[in-house]
Tab-separated table of C-alpha atoms in Angstrom:
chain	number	residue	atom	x	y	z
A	1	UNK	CA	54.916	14.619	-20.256
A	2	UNK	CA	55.360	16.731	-16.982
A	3	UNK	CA	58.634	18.000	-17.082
A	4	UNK	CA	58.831	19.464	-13.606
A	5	UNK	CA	58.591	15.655	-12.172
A	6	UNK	CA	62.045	15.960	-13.682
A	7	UNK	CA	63.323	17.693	-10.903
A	8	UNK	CA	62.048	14.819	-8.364
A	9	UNK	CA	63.380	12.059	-10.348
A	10	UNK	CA	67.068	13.865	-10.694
A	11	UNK	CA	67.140	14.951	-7.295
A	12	UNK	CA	66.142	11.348	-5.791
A	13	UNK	CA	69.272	10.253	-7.236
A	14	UNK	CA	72.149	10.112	-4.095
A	15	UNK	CA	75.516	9.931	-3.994
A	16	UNK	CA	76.326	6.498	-2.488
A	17	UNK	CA	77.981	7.385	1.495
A	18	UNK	CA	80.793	4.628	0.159
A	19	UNK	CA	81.849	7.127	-2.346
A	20	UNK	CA	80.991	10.311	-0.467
A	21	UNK	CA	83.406	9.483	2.372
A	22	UNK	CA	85.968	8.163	-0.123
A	23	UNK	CA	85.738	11.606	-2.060
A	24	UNK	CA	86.282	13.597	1.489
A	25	UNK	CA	89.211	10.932	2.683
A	26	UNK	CA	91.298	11.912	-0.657
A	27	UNK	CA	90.287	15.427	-0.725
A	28	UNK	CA	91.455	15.040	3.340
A	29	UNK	CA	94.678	13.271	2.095
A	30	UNK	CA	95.810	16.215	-0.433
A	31	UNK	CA	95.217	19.088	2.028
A	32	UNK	CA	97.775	16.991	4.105
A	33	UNK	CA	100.254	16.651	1.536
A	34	UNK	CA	100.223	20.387	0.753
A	35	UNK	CA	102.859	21.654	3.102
A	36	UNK	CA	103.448	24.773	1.616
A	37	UNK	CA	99.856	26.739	1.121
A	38	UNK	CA	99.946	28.569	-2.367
A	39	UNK	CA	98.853	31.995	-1.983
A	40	UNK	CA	97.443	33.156	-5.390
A	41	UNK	CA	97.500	36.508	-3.917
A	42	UNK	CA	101.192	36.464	-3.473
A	43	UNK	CA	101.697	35.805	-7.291
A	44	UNK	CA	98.991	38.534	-8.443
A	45	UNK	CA	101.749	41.238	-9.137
A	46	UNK	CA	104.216	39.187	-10.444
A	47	UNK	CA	101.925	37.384	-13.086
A	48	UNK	CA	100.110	40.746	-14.206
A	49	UNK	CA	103.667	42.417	-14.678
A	50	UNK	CA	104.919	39.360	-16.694
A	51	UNK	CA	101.418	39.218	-18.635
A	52	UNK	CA	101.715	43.197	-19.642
A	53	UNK	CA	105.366	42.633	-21.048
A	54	UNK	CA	104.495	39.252	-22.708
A	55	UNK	CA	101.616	41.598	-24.509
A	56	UNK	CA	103.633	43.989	-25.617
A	57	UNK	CA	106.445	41.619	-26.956
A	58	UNK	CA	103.431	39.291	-28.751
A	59	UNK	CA	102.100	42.884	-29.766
A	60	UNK	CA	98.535	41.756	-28.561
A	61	UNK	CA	95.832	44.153	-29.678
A	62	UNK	CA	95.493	47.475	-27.504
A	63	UNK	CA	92.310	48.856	-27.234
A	64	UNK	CA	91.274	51.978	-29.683
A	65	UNK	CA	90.267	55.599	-28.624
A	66	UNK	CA	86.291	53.936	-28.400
A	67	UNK	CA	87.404	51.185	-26.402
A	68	UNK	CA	86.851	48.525	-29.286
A	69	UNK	CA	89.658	45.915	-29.474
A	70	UNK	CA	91.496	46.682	-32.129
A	71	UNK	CA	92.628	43.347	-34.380
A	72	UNK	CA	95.642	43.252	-36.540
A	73	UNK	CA	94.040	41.437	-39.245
A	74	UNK	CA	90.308	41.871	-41.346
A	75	UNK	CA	88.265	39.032	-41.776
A	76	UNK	CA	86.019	39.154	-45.184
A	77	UNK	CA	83.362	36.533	-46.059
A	78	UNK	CA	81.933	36.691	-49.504
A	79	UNK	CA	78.917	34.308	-50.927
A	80	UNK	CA	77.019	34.844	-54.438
A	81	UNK	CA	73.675	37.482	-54.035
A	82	UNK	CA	70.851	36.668	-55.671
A	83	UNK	CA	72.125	38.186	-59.123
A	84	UNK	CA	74.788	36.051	-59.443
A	85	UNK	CA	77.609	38.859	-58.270
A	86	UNK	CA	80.161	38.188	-55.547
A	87	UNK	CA	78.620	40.247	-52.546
A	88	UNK	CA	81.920	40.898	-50.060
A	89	UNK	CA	81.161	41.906	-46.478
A	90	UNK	CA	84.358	42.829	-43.598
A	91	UNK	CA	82.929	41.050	-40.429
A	92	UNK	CA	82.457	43.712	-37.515
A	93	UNK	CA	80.625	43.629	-34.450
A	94	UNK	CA	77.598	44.672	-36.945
A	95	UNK	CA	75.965	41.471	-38.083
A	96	UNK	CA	76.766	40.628	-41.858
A	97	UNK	CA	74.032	38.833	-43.740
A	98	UNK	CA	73.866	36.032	-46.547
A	99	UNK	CA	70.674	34.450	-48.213
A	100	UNK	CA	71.029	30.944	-47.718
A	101	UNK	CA	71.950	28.811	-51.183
A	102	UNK	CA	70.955	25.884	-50.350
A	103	UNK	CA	69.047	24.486	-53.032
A	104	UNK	CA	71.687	23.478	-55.668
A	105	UNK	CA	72.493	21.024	-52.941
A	106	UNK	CA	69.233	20.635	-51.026
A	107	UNK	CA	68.195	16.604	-51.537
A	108	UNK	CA	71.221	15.849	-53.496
A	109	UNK	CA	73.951	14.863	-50.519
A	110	UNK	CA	73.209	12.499	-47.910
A	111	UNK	CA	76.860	11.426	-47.311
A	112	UNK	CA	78.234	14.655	-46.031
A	113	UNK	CA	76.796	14.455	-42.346
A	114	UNK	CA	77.846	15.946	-39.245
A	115	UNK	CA	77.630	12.617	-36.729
A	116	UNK	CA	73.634	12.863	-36.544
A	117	UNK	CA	73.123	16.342	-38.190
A	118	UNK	CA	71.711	17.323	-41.270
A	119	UNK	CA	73.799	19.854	-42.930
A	120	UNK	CA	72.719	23.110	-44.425
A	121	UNK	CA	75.312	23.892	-47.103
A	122	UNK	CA	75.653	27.445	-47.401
A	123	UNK	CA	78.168	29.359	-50.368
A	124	UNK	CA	80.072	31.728	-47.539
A	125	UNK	CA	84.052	32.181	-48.169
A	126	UNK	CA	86.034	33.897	-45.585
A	127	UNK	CA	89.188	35.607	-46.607
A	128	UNK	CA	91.337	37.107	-43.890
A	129	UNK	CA	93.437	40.025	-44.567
A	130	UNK	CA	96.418	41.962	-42.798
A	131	UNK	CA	100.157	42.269	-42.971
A	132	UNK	CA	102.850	40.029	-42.544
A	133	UNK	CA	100.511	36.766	-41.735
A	134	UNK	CA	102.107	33.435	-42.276
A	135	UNK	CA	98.719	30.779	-42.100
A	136	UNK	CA	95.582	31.219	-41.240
A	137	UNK	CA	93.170	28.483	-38.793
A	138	UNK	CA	89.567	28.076	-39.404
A	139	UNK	CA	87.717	25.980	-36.762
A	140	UNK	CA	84.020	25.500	-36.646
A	141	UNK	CA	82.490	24.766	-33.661
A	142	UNK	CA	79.275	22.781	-35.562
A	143	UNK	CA	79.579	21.718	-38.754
A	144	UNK	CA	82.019	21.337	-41.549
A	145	UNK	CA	83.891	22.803	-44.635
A	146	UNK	CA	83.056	21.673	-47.856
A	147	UNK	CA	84.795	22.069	-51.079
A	148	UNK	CA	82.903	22.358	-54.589
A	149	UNK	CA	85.051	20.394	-56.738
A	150	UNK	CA	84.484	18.577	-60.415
A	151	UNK	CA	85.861	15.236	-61.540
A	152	UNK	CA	86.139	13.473	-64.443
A	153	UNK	CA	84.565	9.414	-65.460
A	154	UNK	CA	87.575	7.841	-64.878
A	155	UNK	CA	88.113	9.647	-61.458
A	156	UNK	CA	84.494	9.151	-60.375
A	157	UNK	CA	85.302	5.169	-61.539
A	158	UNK	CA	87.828	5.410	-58.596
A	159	UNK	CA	85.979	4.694	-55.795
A	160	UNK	CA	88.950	4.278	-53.081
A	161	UNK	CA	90.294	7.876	-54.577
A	162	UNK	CA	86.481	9.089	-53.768
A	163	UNK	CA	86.822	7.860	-50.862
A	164	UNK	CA	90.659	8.613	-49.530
A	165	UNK	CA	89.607	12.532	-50.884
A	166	UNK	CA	86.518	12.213	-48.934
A	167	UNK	CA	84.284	13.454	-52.289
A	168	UNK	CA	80.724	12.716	-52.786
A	169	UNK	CA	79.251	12.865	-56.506
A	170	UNK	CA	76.495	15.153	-56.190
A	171	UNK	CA	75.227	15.561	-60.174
A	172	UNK	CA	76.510	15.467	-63.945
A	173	UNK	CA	75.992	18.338	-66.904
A	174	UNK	CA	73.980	16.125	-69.578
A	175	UNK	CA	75.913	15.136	-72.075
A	176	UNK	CA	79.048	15.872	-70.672
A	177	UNK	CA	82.181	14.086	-69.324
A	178	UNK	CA	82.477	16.061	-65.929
A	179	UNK	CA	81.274	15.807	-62.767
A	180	UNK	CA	80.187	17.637	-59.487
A	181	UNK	CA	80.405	17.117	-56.333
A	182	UNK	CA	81.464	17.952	-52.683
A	183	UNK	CA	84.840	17.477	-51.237
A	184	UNK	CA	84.603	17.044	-46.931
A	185	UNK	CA	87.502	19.237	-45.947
A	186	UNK	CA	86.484	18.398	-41.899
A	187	UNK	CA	85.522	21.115	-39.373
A	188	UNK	CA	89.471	22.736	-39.183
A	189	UNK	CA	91.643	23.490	-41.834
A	190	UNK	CA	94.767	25.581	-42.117
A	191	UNK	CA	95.965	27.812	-44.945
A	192	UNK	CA	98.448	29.737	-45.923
A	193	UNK	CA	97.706	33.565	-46.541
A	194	UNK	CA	98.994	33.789	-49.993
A	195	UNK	CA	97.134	30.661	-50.829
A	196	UNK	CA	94.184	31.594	-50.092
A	197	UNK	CA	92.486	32.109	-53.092
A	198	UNK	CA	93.162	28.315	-54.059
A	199	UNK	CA	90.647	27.030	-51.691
A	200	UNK	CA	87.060	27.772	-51.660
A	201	UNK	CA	85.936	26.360	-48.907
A	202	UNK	CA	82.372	26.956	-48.120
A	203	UNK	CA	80.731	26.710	-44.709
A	204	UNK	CA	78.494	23.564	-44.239
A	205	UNK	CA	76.232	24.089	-40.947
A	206	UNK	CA	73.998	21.666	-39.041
A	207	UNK	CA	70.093	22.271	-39.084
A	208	UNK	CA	67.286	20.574	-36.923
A	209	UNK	CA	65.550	18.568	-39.964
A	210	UNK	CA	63.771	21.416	-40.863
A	211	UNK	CA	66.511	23.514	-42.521
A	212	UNK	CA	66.561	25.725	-38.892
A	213	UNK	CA	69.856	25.938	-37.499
A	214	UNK	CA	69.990	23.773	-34.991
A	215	UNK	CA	72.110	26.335	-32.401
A	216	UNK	CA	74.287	29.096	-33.154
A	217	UNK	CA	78.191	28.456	-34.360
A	218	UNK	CA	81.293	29.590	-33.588
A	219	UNK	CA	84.179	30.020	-35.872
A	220	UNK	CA	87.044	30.530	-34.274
A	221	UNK	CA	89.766	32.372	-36.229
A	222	UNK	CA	93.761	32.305	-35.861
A	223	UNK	CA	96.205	34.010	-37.325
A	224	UNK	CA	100.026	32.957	-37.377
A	225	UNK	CA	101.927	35.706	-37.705
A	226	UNK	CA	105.510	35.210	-39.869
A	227	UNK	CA	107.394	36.444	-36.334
A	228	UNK	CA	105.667	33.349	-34.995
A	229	UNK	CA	103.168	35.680	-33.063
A	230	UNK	CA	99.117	34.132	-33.060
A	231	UNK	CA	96.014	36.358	-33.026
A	232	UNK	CA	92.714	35.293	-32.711
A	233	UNK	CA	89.231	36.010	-33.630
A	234	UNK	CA	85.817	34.332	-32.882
A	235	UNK	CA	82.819	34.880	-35.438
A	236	UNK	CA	79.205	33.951	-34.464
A	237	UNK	CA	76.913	32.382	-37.071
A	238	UNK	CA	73.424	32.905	-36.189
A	239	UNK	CA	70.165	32.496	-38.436
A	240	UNK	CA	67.804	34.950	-39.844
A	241	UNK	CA	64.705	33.548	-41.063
A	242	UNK	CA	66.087	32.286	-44.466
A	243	UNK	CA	69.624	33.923	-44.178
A	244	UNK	CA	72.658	33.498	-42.024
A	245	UNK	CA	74.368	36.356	-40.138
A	246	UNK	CA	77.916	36.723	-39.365
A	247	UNK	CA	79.492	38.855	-36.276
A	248	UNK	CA	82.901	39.095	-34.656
A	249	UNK	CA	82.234	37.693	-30.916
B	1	UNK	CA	82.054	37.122	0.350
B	2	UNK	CA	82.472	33.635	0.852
B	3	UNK	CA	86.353	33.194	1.065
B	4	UNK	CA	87.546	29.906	1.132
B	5	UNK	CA	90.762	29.946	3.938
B	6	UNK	CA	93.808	29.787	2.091
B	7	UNK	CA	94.826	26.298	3.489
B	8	UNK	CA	91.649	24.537	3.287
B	9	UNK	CA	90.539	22.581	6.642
B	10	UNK	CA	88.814	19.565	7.676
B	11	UNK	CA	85.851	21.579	7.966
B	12	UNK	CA	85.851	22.912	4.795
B	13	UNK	CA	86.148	19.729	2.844
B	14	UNK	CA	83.414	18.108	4.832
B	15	UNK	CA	80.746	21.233	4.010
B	16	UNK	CA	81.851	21.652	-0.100
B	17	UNK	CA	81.541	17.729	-0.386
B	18	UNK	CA	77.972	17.309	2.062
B	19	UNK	CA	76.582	20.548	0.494
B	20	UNK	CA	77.315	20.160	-3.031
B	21	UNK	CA	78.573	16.140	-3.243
B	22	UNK	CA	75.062	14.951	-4.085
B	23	UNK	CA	74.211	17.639	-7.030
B	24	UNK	CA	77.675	17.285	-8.595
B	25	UNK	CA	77.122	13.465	-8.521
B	26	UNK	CA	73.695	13.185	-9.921
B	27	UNK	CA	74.770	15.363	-12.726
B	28	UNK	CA	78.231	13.740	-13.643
B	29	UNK	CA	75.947	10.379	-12.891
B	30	UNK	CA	73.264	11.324	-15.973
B	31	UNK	CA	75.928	12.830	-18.070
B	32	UNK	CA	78.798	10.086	-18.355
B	33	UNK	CA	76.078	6.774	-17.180
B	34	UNK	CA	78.791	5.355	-15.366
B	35	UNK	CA	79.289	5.827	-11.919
B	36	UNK	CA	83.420	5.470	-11.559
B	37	UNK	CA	83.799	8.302	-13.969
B	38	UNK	CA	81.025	10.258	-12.224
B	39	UNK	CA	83.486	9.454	-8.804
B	40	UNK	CA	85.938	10.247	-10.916
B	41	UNK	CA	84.427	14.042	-12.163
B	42	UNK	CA	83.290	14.553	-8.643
B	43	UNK	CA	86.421	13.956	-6.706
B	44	UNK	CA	88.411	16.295	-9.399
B	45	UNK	CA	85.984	18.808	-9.251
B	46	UNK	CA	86.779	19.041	-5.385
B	47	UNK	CA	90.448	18.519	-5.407
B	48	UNK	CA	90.145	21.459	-8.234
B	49	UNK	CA	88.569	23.834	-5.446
B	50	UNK	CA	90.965	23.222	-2.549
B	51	UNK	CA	93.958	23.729	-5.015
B	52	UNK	CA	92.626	26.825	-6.915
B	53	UNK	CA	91.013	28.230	-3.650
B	54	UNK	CA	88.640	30.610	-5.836
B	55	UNK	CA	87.115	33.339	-4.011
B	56	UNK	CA	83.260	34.079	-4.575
B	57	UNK	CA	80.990	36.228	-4.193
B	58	UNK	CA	78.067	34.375	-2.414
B	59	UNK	CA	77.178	30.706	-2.157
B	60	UNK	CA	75.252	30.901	-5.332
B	61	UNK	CA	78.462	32.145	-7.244
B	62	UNK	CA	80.827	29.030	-5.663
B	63	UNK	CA	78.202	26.592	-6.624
B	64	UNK	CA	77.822	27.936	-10.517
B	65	UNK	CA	81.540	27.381	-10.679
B	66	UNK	CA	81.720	23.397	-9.344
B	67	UNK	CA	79.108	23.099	-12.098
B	68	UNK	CA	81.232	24.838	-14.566
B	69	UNK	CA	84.248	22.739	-13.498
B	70	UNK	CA	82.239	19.278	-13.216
B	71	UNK	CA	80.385	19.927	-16.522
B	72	UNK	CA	83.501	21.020	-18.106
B	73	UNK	CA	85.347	17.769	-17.029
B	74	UNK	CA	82.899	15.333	-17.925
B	75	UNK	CA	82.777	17.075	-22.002
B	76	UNK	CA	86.428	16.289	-21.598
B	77	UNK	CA	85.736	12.787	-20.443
B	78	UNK	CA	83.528	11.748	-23.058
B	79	UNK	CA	85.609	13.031	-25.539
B	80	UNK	CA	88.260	10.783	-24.669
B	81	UNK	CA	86.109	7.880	-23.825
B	82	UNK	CA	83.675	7.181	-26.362
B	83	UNK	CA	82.736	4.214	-26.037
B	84	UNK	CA	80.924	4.060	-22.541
B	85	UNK	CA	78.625	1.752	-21.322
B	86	UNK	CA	75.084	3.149	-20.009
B	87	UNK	CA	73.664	2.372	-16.922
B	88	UNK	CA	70.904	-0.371	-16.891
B	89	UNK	CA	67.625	0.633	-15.859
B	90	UNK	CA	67.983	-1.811	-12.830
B	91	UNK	CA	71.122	-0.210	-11.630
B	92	UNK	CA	69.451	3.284	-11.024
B	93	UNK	CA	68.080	1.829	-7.814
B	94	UNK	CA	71.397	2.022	-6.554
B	95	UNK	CA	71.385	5.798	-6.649
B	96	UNK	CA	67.611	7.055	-6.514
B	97	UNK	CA	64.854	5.324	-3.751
B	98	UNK	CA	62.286	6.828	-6.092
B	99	UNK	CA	60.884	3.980	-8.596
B	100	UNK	CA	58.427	6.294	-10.313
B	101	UNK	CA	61.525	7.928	-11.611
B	102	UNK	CA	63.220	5.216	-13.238
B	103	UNK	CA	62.139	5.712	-16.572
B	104	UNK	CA	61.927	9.319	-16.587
B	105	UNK	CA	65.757	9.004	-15.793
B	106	UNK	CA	65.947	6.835	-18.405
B	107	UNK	CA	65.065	9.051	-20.942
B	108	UNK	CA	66.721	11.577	-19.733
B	109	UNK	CA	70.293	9.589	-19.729
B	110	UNK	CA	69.694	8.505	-23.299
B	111	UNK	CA	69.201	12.515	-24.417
B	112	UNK	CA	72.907	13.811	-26.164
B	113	UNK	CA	74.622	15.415	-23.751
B	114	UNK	CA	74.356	18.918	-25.139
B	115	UNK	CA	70.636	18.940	-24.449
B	116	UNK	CA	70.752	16.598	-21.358
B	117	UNK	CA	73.525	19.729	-19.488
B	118	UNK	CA	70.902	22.406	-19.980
B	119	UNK	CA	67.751	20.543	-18.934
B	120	UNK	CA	69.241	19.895	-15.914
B	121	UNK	CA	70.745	23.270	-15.186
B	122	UNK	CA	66.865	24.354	-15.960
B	123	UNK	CA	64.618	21.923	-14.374
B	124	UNK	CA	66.601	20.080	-11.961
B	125	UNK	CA	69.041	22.987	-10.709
B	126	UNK	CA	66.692	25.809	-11.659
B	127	UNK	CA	68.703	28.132	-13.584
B	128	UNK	CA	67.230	30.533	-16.222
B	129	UNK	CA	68.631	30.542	-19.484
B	130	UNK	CA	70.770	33.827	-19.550
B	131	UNK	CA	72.329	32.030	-16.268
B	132	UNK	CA	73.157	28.743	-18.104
B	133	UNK	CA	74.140	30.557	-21.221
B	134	UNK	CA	77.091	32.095	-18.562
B	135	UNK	CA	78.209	28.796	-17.226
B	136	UNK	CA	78.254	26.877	-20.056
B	137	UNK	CA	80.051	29.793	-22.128
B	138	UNK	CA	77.420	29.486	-24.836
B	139	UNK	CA	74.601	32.317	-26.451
B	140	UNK	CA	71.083	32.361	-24.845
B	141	UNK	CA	69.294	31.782	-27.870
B	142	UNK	CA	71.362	28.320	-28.036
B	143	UNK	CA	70.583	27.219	-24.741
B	144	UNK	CA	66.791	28.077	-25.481
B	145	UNK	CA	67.487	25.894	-28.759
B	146	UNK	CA	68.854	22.806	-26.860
B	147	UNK	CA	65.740	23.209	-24.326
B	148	UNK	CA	63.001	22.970	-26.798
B	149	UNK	CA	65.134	20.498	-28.736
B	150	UNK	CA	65.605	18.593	-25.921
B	151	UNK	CA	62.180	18.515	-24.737
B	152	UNK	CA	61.199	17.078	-28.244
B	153	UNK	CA	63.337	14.388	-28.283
B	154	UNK	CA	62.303	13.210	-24.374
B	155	UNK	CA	58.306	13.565	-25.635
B	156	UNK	CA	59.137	11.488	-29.041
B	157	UNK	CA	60.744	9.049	-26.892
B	158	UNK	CA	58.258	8.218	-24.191
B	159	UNK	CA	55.641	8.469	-26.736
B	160	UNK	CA	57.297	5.828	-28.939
B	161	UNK	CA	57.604	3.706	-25.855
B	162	UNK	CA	54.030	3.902	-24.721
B	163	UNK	CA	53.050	3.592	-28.377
């Protein structure tokens, strides 16, 4: 396959004179209707002085003595290590890394799917932490949250409750009652600060079929503020061989 | 530094549209497979420029940013139209003389969009990857990503085809 005959195949494509001349008579027909011109220029002053006291009254983050932006609020993820103990990281501009745990999962779920990805289902948490922050807004750019969760027999027997709750059985302890599986929480959720620690929600990434990220993420991080002020902050999920590294954007 | 007049002219319309009407097109064409929405994207993408009135630095800088816009727009547009109807094989000849490249086209239109943007911005506009990274707002190692991954989905499609 000879990719440069790409180029020759896009570029014989034309656009038809019909539409070329009816894109130029509107385009024509809007200069006419603009009787006043808009000067940008004019409004340069006026919009920087009236963006430098909307910062101050939103309090938007100044920059620090090193010229780092400094945010109001600290975002921690947290994942098991290897030896089973929580290993807590503050994201910085320094990447943070997490072995992939994929294998309790690996094979199990086929239902949880982003559109036509595969997911790689990774145990990272974040926690954010600062003062006087109302609800917090995760949103991932790829992929989704997922929620380890356990049911009982009779629950998994509801299969309109599995399905309204968006929970997929994943496996059962032998000889017991309960069971395990993943709850779809979507690519967004919202939570409040001080209810954080009731939801565990675990990032859930798309790979390329061969457990390789397909293309690095974005999650991007707001803050509500109880004075009804927002902050926001974007982390980048890239992949390290068999790891995944988090960084503040 | 190309300054467009505040007040745009005639003159100015008819350049923007003859010198960059045909690239915006083709690429709104492959992207959305329908040519009213690609009229659509184009003809915003231009009313966009005389209303903003950006300045730029050089031609190569204006140009980057109708790509920016048009690409921009038509993410928007498929988000809100889903279900869109691609263009037959046999209506191609409407837009490209060149029969060899029907079913390279083809291909090409049937790739997801995400991979189909930067192909184009590489092969067809020829734009190196730190360059697309910039205009589509997105990290250089996932624009490298999308190109290989894009380039093994067109080669597992014509060879299934010619299998």
């Amino acid at each position: 396959m000879d990719f440069d005959k790409m180029k020759d195949a896009v570029k014989s494509i034309e656009m038809p004179e019909t539409i070329k001349s009816r894109v130029k008579k509107n385009s024509n027909l809007l200069e006419k209707e603009k009787s006043v011109p808009f000067s940008p220029k004019k409004w340069i002053s006026v919009a920087c002085a009236i963006a430098v006291l909307l910062l101050i009254i939103i309090g938007f983050p100044l920059p620090d003595r090193n010229g780092n932006i400094a945010s109001n609020f600290t975002i921690t993820a947290y994942a098991s290590s290897v030896d089973g103990n929580q290993l807590y990281k503050n994201l910085s501009e320094e990447k943070a890394i997490f072995e992939l745990a994929t294998e309790q999962r690996m094979g199990l779920i086929t239902s949880v799917a982003d559109g036509e990805n595969n997911l790689i289902f990774t145990d990272v948490i974040l926690k954010v932490t600062g003062e006087q922050i109302e609800s917090i807004t995760y949103t991932l750019s790829e992929g989704k949250f997922i929620e380890d969760v356990i049911f009982t027999a009779k629950e998994r027997a509801d299969k309109e409750w599995l399905l309204s709750e968006k929970i997929y059985m994943m496996s059962r302890e032998p000889g017991s009652d309960v069971y395990q599986g993943i709850k779809e929480v979507g690519n967004t959720y919202t939570v409040n600060y001080n209810e954080q620690e009731k939801h565990k929600y675990t990032l859930a990434i798309p790979h390329d079929g061969n457990y390789v990220i397909d293309e690095d993420i974005v999650i991007q991080v707001i803050v509500k503020y109880t004075g009804g002020n927002m902050e926001q902050q974007n982390i980048l999920v890239t992949q390290e061989s068999d790891s995944i590294s988090l960084t503040l954007k | 530094m190309l300054q467009q007049a505040v007040g745009s002219t005639g003159q100015d319309i008819e350049r923007i549209v003859d010198t960059y009407g045909n690239m915006l097109f083709r690429i709104c064409l492959l992207i959305l497979c329908n040519e009213n929405d690609a009229e659509d994207v184009v003809q915003d993408t231009f009313i966009n420029y005389l209303t903003k009135s950006p300045t730029f630095h050089d031609s190569e800088h204006e140009k980057a940013w109708l790509i920016t816009v048009a690409t921009n727009r038509c993410k928007n547009m498929r988000r809100f139209n889903l279900m869109r109807r691609h263009i037959d094989i046999c209506d191609l000849q409407l837009y490209s003389k060149d029969v060899e490249s029907y079913g390279l086209l083809d291909h090409l239109m049937k790739l997801p969009n995400k991979y189909k943007i930067v192909l184009l911005l590489n092969y067809v506009e020829g734009y190196k990857v730190d360059e697309i990274a910039t205009l589509l707002n997105i990290t250089s190692s996932a624009v490298k990503k999308r190109l290989q991954r894009g380039r093994v989905i067109i080669r597992e499609s014509y060879r299934k085809e010619n299998s």
